[in-house]
Coordinates of C-alpha atoms in Angstrom, one line a residue:
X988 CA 0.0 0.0 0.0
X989 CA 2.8 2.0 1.1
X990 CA 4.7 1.8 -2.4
X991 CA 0.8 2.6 -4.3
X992 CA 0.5 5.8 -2.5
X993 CA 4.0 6.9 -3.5
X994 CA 3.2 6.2 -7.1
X995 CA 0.4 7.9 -6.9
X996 CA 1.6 11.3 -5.3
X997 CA 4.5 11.4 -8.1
X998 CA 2.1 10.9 -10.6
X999 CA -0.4 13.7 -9.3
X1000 CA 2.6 16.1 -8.9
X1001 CA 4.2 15.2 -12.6
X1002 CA 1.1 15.9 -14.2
X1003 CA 0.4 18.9 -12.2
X1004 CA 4.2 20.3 -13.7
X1005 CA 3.3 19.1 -17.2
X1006 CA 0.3 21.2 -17.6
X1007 CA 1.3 24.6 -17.3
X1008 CA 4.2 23.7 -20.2
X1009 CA 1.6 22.6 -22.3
X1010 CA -0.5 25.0 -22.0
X1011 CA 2.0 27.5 -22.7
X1012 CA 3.1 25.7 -25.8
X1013 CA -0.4 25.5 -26.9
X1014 CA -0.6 29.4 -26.5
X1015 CA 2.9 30.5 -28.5
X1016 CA 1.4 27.9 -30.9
X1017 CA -1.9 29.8 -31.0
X1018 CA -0.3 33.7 -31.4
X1019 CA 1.5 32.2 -33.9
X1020 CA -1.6 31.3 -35.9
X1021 CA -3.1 34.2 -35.3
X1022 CA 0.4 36.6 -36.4
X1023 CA 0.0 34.5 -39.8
X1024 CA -3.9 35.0 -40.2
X1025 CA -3.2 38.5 -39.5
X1026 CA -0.3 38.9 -42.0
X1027 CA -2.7 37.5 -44.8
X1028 CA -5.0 40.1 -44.5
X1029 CA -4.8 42.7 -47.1
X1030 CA -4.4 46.5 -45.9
X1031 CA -7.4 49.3 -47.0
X1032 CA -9.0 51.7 -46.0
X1033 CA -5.5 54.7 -45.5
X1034 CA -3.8 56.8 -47.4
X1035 CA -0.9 55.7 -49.3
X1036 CA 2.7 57.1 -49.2
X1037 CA 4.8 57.3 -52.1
X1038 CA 8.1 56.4 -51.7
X1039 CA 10.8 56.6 -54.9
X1040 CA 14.1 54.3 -55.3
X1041 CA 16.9 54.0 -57.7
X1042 CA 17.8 50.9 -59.4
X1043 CA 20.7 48.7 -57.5
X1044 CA 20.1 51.3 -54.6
X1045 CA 18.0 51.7 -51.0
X1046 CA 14.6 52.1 -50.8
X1047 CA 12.9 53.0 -48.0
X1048 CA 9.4 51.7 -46.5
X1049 CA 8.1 53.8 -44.1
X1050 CA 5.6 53.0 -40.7
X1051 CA 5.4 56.2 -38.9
X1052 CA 4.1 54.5 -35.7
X1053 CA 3.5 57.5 -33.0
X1054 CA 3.9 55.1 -30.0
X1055 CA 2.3 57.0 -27.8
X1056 CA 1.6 54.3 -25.4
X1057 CA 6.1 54.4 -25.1
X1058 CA 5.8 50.5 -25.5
X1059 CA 8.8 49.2 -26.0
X1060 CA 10.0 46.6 -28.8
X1061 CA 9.8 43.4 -26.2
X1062 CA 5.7 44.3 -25.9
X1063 CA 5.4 44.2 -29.8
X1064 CA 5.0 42.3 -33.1
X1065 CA 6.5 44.3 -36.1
X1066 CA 6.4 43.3 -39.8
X1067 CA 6.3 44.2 -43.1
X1068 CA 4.2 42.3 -46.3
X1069 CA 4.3 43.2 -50.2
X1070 CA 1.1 42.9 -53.0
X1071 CA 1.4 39.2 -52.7
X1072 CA 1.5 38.7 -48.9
X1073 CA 4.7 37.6 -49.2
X1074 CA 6.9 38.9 -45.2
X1075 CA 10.1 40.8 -46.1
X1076 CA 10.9 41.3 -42.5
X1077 CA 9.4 40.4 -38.8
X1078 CA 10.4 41.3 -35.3
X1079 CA 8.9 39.7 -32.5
X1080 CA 9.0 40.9 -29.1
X1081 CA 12.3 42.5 -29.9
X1082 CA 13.6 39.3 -31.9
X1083 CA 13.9 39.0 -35.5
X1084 CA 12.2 35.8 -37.2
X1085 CA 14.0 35.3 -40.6
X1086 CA 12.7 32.3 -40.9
X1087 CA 9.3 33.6 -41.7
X1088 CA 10.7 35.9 -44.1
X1089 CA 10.6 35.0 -48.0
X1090 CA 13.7 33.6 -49.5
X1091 CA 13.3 36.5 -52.1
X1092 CA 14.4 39.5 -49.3
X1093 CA 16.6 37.6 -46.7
X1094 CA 19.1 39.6 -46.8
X1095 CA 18.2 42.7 -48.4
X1096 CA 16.1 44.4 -45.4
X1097 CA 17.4 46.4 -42.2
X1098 CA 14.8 48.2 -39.6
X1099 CA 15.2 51.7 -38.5
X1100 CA 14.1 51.5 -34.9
X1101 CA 14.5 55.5 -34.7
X1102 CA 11.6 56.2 -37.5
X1103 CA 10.2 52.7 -37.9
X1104 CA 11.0 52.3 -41.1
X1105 CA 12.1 49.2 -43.1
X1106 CA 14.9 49.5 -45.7
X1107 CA 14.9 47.6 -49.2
X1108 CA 18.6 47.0 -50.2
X1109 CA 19.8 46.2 -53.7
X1110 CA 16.0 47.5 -55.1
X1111 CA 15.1 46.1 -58.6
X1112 CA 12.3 47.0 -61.2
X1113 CA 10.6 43.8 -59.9
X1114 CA 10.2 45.2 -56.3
X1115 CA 8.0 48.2 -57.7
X1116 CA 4.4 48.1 -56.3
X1117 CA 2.4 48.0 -52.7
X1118 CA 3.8 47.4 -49.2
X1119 CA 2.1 47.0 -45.7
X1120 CA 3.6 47.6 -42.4
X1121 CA 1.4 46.0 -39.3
X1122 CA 2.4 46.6 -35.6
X1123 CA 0.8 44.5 -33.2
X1124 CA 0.5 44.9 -29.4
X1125 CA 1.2 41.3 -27.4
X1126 CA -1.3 41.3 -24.4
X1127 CA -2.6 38.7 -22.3
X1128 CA -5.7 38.1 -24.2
X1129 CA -3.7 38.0 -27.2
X1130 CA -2.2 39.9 -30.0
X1131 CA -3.8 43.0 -31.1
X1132 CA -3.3 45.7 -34.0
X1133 CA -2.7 49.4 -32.9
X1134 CA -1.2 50.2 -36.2
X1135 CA -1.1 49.7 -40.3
X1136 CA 0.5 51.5 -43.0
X1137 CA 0.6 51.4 -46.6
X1138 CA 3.5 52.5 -48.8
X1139 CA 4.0 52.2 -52.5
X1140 CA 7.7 52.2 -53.9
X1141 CA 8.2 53.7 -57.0
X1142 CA 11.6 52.3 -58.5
X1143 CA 13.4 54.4 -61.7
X1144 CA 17.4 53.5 -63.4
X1145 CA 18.4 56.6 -65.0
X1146 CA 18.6 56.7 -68.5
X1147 CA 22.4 57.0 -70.1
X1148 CA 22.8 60.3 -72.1
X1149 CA 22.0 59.9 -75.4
X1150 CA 24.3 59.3 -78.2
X1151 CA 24.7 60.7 -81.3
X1152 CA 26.4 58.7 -84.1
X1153 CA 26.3 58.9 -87.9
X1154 CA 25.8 56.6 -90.6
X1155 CA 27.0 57.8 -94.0
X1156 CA 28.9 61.6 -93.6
X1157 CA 27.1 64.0 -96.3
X1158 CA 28.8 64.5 -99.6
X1159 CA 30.0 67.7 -101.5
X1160 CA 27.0 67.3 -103.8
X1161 CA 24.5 66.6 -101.1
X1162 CA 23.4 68.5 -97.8
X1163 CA 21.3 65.4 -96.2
X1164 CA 22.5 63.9 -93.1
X1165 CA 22.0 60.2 -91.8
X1166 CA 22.4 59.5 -87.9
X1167 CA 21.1 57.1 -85.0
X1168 CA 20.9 58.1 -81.7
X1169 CA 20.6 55.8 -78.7
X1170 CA 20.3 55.3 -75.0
X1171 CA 20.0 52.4 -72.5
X1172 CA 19.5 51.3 -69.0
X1173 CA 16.6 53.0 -68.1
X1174 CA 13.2 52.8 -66.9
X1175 CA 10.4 53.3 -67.0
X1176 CA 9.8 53.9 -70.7
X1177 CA 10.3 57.3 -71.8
X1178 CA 7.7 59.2 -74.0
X1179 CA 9.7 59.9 -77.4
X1180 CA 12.9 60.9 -78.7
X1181 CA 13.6 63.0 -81.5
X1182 CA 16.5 65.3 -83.3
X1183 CA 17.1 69.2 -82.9
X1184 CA 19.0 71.0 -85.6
X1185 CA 19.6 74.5 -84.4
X1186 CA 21.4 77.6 -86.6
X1187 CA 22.5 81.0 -86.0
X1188 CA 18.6 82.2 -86.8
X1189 CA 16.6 79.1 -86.0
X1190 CA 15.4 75.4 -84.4
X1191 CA 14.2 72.6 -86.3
X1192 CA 12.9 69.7 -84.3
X1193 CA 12.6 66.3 -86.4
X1194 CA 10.7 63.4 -85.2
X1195 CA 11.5 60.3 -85.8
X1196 CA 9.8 56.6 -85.0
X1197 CA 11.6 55.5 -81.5
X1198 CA 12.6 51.9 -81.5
X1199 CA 12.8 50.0 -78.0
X1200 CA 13.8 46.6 -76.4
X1201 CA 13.7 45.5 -72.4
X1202 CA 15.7 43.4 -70.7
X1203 CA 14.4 39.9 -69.8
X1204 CA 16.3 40.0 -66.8
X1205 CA 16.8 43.8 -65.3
X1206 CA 13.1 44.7 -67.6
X1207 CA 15.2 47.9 -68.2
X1208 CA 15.1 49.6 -71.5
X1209 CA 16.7 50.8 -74.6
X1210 CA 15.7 53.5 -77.2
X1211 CA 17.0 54.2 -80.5
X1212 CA 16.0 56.4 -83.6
X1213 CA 17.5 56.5 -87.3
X1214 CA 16.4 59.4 -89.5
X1215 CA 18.1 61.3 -92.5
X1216 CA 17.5 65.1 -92.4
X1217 CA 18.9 68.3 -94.6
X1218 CA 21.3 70.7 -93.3
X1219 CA 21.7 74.0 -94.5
X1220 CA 25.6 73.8 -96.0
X1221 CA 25.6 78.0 -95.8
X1222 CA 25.7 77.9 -92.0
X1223 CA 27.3 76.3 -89.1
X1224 CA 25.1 73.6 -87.5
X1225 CA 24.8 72.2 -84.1
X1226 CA 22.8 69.1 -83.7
X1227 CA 21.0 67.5 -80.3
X1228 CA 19.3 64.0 -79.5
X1229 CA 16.4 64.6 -77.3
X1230 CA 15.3 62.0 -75.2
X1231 CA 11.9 63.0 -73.3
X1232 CA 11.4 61.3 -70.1
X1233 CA 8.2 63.2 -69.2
X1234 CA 6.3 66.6 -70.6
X1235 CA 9.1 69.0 -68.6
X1236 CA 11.9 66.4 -68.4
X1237 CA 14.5 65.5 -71.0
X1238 CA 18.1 64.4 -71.5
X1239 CA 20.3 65.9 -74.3
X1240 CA 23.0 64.4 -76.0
X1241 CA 26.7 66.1 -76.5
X1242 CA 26.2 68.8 -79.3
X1243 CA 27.7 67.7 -82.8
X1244 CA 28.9 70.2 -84.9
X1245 CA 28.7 70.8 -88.0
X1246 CA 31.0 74.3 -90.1
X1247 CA 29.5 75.7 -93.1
X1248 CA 30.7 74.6 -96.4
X1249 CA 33.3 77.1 -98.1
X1250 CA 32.1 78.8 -101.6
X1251 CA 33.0 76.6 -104.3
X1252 CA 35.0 78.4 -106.3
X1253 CA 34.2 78.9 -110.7
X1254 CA 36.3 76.6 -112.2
X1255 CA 39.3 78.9 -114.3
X1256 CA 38.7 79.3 -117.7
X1257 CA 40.8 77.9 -120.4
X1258 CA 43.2 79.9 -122.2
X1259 CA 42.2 79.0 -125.8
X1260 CA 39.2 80.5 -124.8
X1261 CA 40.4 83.3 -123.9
X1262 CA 42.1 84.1 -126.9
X1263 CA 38.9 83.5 -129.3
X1264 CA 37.3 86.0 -127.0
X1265 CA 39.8 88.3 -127.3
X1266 CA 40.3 87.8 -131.4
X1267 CA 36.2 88.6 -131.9
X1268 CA 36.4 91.1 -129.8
X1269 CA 39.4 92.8 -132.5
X1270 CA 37.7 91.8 -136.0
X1271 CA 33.9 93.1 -134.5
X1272 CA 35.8 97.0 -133.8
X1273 CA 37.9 96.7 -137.0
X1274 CA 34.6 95.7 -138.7
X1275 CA 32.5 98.7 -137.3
X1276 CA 35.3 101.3 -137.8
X1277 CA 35.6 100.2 -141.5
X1278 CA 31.9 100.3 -142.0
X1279 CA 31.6 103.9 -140.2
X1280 CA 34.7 105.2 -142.6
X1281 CA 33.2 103.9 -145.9
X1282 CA 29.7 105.7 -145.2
X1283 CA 31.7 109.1 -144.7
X1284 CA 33.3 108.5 -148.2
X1285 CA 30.5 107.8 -149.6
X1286 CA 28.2 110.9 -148.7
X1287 CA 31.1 113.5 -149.1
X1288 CA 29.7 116.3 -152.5
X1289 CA 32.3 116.5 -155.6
X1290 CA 31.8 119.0 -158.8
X1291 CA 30.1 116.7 -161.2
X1292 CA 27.7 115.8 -158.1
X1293 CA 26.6 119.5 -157.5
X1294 CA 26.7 120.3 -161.5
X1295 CA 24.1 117.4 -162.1
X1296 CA 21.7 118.8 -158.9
X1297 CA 22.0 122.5 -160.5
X1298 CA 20.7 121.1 -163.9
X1299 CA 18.0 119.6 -162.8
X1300 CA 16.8 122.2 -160.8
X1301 CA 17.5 124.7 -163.8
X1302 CA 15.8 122.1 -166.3
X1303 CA 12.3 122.2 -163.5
X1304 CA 12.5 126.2 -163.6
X1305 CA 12.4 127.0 -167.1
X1306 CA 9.1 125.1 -167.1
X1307 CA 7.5 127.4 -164.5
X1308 CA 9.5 130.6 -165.1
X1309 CA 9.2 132.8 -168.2
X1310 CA 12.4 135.4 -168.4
X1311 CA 12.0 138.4 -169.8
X1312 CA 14.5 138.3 -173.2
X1313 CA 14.8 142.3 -172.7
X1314 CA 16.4 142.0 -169.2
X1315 CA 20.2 141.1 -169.6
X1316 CA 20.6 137.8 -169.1
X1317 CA 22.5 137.2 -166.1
X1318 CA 25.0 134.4 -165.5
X1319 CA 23.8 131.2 -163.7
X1320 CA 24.8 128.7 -161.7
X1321 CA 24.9 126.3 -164.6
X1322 CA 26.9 128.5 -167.0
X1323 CA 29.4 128.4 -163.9
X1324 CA 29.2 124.7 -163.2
X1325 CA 30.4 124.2 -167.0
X1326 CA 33.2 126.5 -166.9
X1327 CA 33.9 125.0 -163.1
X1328 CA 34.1 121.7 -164.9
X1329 CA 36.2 122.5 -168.3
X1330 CA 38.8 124.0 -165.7
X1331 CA 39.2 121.1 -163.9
X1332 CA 39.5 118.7 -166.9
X1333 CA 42.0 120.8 -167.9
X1334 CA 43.5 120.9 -164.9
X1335 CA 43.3 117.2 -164.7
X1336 CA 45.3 117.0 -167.7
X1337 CA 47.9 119.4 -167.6
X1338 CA 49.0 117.1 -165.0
X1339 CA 48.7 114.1 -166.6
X1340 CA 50.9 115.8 -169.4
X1341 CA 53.2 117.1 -167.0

């Protein structure tokens, strides 16, 4: 009997030290389950906070708890879930819990205690979207929510500067110009890019289809454009690719220059030429000097010219004129003529004698 008793006391006081451990098992067990139920739960109902990142930088997820109970990080549940419910980070009771954390951010995470705020290390285009923080409170009854937030990161790579090169150099006999321009590892997509020609007096902006490709990997972008413009060859030219990112944002390429053309001079002319030119020249002022000295000959009066002109008019005014044959005849102009004439016949031939 005395060996039943004992038995039974030990078995009365193991059970009564069993129970308490079970039940306290049975209660990390069940905050547990409810911390996962809770993190499942999609967040609504606030306002959103915008938060922008840099490709292969930090971004930063903000909670802005105003604890203005003072609790301290022991009296607390702390995580953080993306769009797909998926943890990036959990501290519980002032103990982080990596093992509930996705495979996809071990690693890449680190809490601000100061202004409860998670940061996203190595950030990729992937990690853009939506991001809930939850704080819960650890009480006896349980676990309890005093405070959600909702942030969405906004993730950009800067685009390289553009890059001007050309594809055929114009020739002497043509002022058209053929280029590409390009630039890569950006996102997100910019809205065009196009070709500015500017001169001493004006801007020409030429538009151009803008070819793109993404990265499987990185889903970053690159943007080309080929276009053949005219240049005017009588002025210098400077020439920009434009690569518009948004309405007022834009990223210029270095300027490529482009001098005026020089005159191109006549070509000489040949001598033979010259000398043709000259010889007209000669034979057309001979010709007209001749011509001018013949006429002069021609119309100058002689004696037998103004003898001829006197008889005719003498001939004409015998018809109208009657003379009176009592008045002395007088002697007339033709009566001159004739001796004028019979003195230079014989003047003529005293020399031809002589």
């Amino acid at each position: 009997m005395g060996l039943r008793n004992t038995l039974i006391v030990m078995a009365l006081l193991l059970s009564a030290y069993t129970r308490p451990q079970a039940k306290k098992t049975f209660m990390k067990k069940k905050e547990a389950s409810k911390l996962r139920t809770v993190s499942t739960i999609p967040f609504s109902g606030a306002a959103s906070l915008k938060s922008h990142a840099y490709f292969n930088e930090t971004g930063e997820l903000p909670c802005h708890f105003p604890n203005t109970q003072n609790l301290s990080l022991d009296e607390l549940v702390i995580f953080w879930q993306d769009q797909n419910k998926l943890v990036l980070y959990e501290l519980f009771k002032g103990q982080e819990k990596p093992n509930n954390v996705h495979p996809k951010y071990i690693g890449r995470t680190s809490f601000d205690q100061d202004s409860w705020t998670l940061r996203l290390h190595n950030v990729q285009i992937k990690d853009t979207g939506s991001y809930q923080c939850f704080i819960h409170h650890r009480r006896s009854q349980g676990l309890v929510s005093i405070h959600q937030m909702s942030s969405d990161l906004i993730v950009l790579a800067n685009f390289s500067q553009p890059e001007i090169r050309l594809i055929a150099n114009q020739t002497e006999k043509s002022n058209i110009i053929n280029l590409t321009c390009s630039s890569t590892q950006g996102y997100p997509e910019p809205q065009k890019m196009y070709v500015r020609l500017n001169t001493k007096n004006s801007t020409s902006n030429y538009d151009a289809v803008m070819k793109k490709s993404q990265n499987n990997i990185t889903e970053l972008y690159h943007v080309s454009i080929s276009m053949s413009f005219p240049i005017p060859p009588e002025t210098n030219v400077t020439i920009f690719c434009v690569l518009q990112l948004e309405p007022t944002k834009i990223i210029l390429s270095p300027p490529y220059n482009i001098d005026a053309k020089s005159p191109v001079p006549s070509p000489p002319v040949p001598d033979h030429i010259l000398w043709i030119a000259a010889l007209l020249v000669v034979f057309i002022v001979c010709g007209t000097v001749f011509v001018i000295l013949r006429k002069r000959k021609t119309k100058q009066p002689g004696p037998s010219n103004e003898c001829e002109i006197i008889k005719v008019e003498g001939k004409e005014s015998e018809q109208t004129e009657k003379r009176v044959e009592l008045q002395e005849p007088e002697r007339s102009d033709e009566v001159q003529c004739d001796v004028n004439t019979s003195k230079a016949t014989s003047d003529n031939k005293s020399a031809t004698d002589f």
